[in-house]
Amino acid sequence: MTPNKTADQAAQRAAALRAQLEDANYRYYVLDDPTLADADYDRLLRELEALEAAHPELASVDSPTQRVGSSPSGQFDEVRHAVPMLSLGNAFSDEEVADFVRKIVERLDVEAPEFSVEPKLDGLAISLRYEGGHFVQGATRGDGATGEDVTANLRTVKAIPMKLRGEGWPPVLEVRGEVYMPLAAFKAYNEKALRDGGKVLANPRNGAAGSLRQLDPRITAQRPLAFYAYAVGVVEGYELPPSHSATLQQLREWGFPVSAESGVVAGTEGLLGYYRQMGAKRDALPFDIDGVVYKLDDYAGQREMGFVSRAPRWAIAHKFPAQEQSTVLEGIDIQIGRTGAATPVARLRPVQVAGVVVTNATLHNADQIARLDVRIGDTVIVRRAGDVIPEIVRVVPEYRDPHAPEWRMPEVCPVCGSEIVREEDGVVWRCSGELTCAAQRKEAIRHFASRRAMDIEGLGDRYIEDLSDLGYLQSVADLYKLELADLLEMKRRADERDGTTPETVKAGKVATKWADNLLEAIDHSRNTTLERFLFALGIQHVGESTAKALALWFGELELVRRLPWPLFKRVPDIGGEVARSLGHFFDQPGNQQVIDDLLQREVKIGDAHPPTPKLREGLNLATLLVDMEIPKVTKIRADQLATAFGDAHKLLDAPEHAYITAGLPADSAQALASWLSVDENAQLLTRVGEALAQLDALTPAASATASGPLDGQTAVLTGTLTALTRDEAKVRLEALGAKVAGSVSKKTAFVVAGEAAGSKLDKAQELGVEVWDEARLLAFLAENE
Ligand code: D41
């Protein structure tokens, strides 16, 4: 582009650029099929801007360059709607919809009238006026008769065409529709506002309404607004198609976005089917909707039905249950989780939200409370969407008691009185009481008994509460001490406390039956696996998959409970944080005591096996020195130290200058010496050295000192296994001495073929290699592990 083009050339180029940019908008907003990359759009737009600056005579209000907003106006002028913008009646139930249809059937004498159906967007209704195909004025609905002139703001909404496409449009056309803010844009806008310390939008609806009412169109231009057309107003010099659906199609051709979710259905059944379909889709839509709208499709029928006050008898909105309600925040409780995390929970005056009574809402953490600035006694907006836990969206500041103090995290745990401390990440607060805290103890027991842990059926929250409160459960190990008399006594005291004393023979029998069942379930849980047991202990950061990995790699509890933490890092996917958390847990004498008690009370871990031979691969002083996370001791330095000293004891006994002789640079040598001068660290190194020796003895190198039933045999796994993963099968076969290979040869001892096994199975059959199915594998493992 050169600014000194001739006026003619410039005009031609500007027209071409505008056409290209408008086409890009149309493809993006109407067809939902963008072809121009954002960067290219920007490039063309800048070229057009430069051209218009160099040739002021080319400027035009409907140029794509004007989408950035003109300068602010003092106020909005009034606009009278020549054809009033009607309001819509609401239906909240299937019966009301049936009534609506029945009236039409009766008056028009048709059997199953056809309806145009569309989602009801939660935005702001507007009217757009086009003269000669050019956008000339846009107004809000206002009271339906008079609205506000927001033309300048609407010019910034890229989904609204400034010029109509195609040809043959009416000389005067008013299009009505909804301006809304798509959810992704709303989220992105708020995230940016939070980062920049700006004001966040309360919800997409307010976002749309507030943006259109900005006096400065340049602010509106920053707001990501969109638009859907759903009706026409004044139409001059043109005969519309005979139905609403055909009109929408025509509007689409002229360049207006029309919802892709709109359609035509017949009769009450059709409407209700559409309602349920949209209800199911609601959470997945890229915009908020608060219901659906039904419009009699045939215009002749519409005219015959007419209006009542300002609402058409031929259209109705069928609303979804509201997802937001206001209520009063009566208090903020602190919930203490299994690991002590202190989570604030809002106690609400009960309120119906989307058909469910809500009494609690999550507040996530103290930061969230500060961000929302919620205070006890506030009127708050509660939202419940889909299956998610209800949450507080915002406070209604108008109803705030001016004396309400800011909320603060209590300094001590409401359950045990221990200090509540803030974690390093600054977000999580934790009760420091650990197992002296009854709340943490109860949560620990609940977790221990849960289905995926020890699976004690029938031990509900209520019983955990009562048994703990009455002193029967100090730790999870006490579960295995419970006797029939304890349970009956607990039940009696709980009934007494609650004022329910059903001292009848029948009640006595019911209680005994319940207690018998629970005792049986507890007894049943005694036989467990290492994986479940480790998971059940409720160690911070140790979920099911970590527990499983530990069980597979180390094989037996005695090992796991005694290992120093760096050894845990030998397991793939276990990093420093999880390893330290394991170490910390097993370093607590109280935790070791609980484990002793459990074993003594005959909890049996049935699947002990030697550590996997794979453990040996990384098991040497050098890797462990790296795992210990000693400052400035990198892999190279660790190798040098291991080569020079051979074992942990020698390293511990060596003076600092020996590190230098070993090849360490002065700064590493110094860092190591100062690290080792801390008693705890020296002890850790001693323990690591001992563990190394112990594991060396336990995990003979795969081929050398063989001792498993599959020693010297090579197995191949193929196909899909159902009861265990291939990785798991591999580790377990290796634990029994097998070598697991990737391809079948004459040397293969056996092939384990799961479902849909392919060429490896063919090969095995061809070579006459033994083939095991999954059942045989499981039987073999059960027998030999
Ligand atoms: O999506 C909407 N919010 C929507 C609103 C819609 N899809 N259709 C609508 N149709 C009408 C009539 C039938 C009167 C043309 C409406 C509205 N009205 C409406 N919006 C605000 C008040 C009325």
PDB file of C-alpha atoms in Angstrom, residues 114-116 118 230-232 238-251 263-264 295-303 314:
ATOM      1  CA  GLU A 114     -46.066 -26.137  13.302  1.00  0.00           C
ATOM      2  CA  PHE A 115     -43.790 -24.060  15.482  1.00  0.00           C
ATOM      3  CA  SER A 116     -40.505 -22.411  14.860  1.00  0.00           C
ATOM      4  CA  GLU A 118     -35.161 -21.558  19.101  1.00  0.00           C
ATOM      5  CA  TYR A 230     -34.984 -13.745  15.837  1.00  0.00           C
ATOM      6  CA  ALA A 231     -37.629 -11.493  14.305  1.00  0.00           C
ATOM      7  CA  VAL A 232     -38.345  -8.542  12.025  1.00  0.00           C
ATOM      8  CA  TYR A 238     -41.045  -6.027   0.377  1.00  0.00           C
ATOM      9  CA  GLU A 239     -43.158  -9.139   0.726  1.00  0.00           C
ATOM     10  CA  LEU A 240     -41.792 -11.395   3.473  1.00  0.00           C
ATOM     11  CA  PRO A 241     -41.903 -15.190   3.070  1.00  0.00           C
ATOM     12  CA  PRO A 242     -45.081 -16.674   4.604  1.00  0.00           C
ATOM     13  CA  SER A 243     -43.521 -18.149   7.733  1.00  0.00           C
ATOM     14  CA  HIS A 244     -41.169 -17.303  10.570  1.00  0.00           C
ATOM     15  CA  SER A 245     -38.734 -20.110   9.724  1.00  0.00           C
ATOM     16  CA  ALA A 246     -38.525 -18.998   6.083  1.00  0.00           C
ATOM     17  CA  THR A 247     -37.932 -15.409   7.247  1.00  0.00           C
ATOM     18  CA  LEU A 248     -35.056 -16.536   9.476  1.00  0.00           C
ATOM     19  CA  GLN A 249     -33.575 -18.324   6.490  1.00  0.00           C
ATOM     20  CA  GLN A 250     -33.878 -15.130   4.427  1.00  0.00           C
ATOM     21  CA  LEU A 251     -32.219 -13.099   7.223  1.00  0.00           C
ATOM     22  CA  GLY A 263     -35.799 -25.564  13.901  1.00  0.00           C
ATOM     23  CA  VAL A 264     -39.445 -26.420  13.199  1.00  0.00           C
ATOM     24  CA  LYS A 295     -43.379 -19.275  17.737  1.00  0.00           C
ATOM     25  CA  LEU A 296     -46.292 -20.320  15.582  1.00  0.00           C
ATOM     26  CA  ASP A 297     -44.504 -20.658  12.278  1.00  0.00           C
ATOM     27  CA  ASP A 298     -47.231 -19.543   9.884  1.00  0.00           C
ATOM     28  CA  TYR A 299     -47.645 -15.742   9.667  1.00  0.00           C
ATOM     29  CA  ALA A 300     -51.328 -15.981   8.710  1.00  0.00           C
ATOM     30  CA  GLY A 301     -51.906 -17.961  11.884  1.00  0.00           C
ATOM     31  CA  GLN A 302     -49.931 -15.384  13.903  1.00  0.00           C
ATOM     32  CA  ARG A 303     -52.147 -12.579  12.611  1.00  0.00           C
ATOM     33  CA  TRP A 314     -48.717 -17.023  19.063  1.00  0.00           C
TER      34      TRP A 314
END
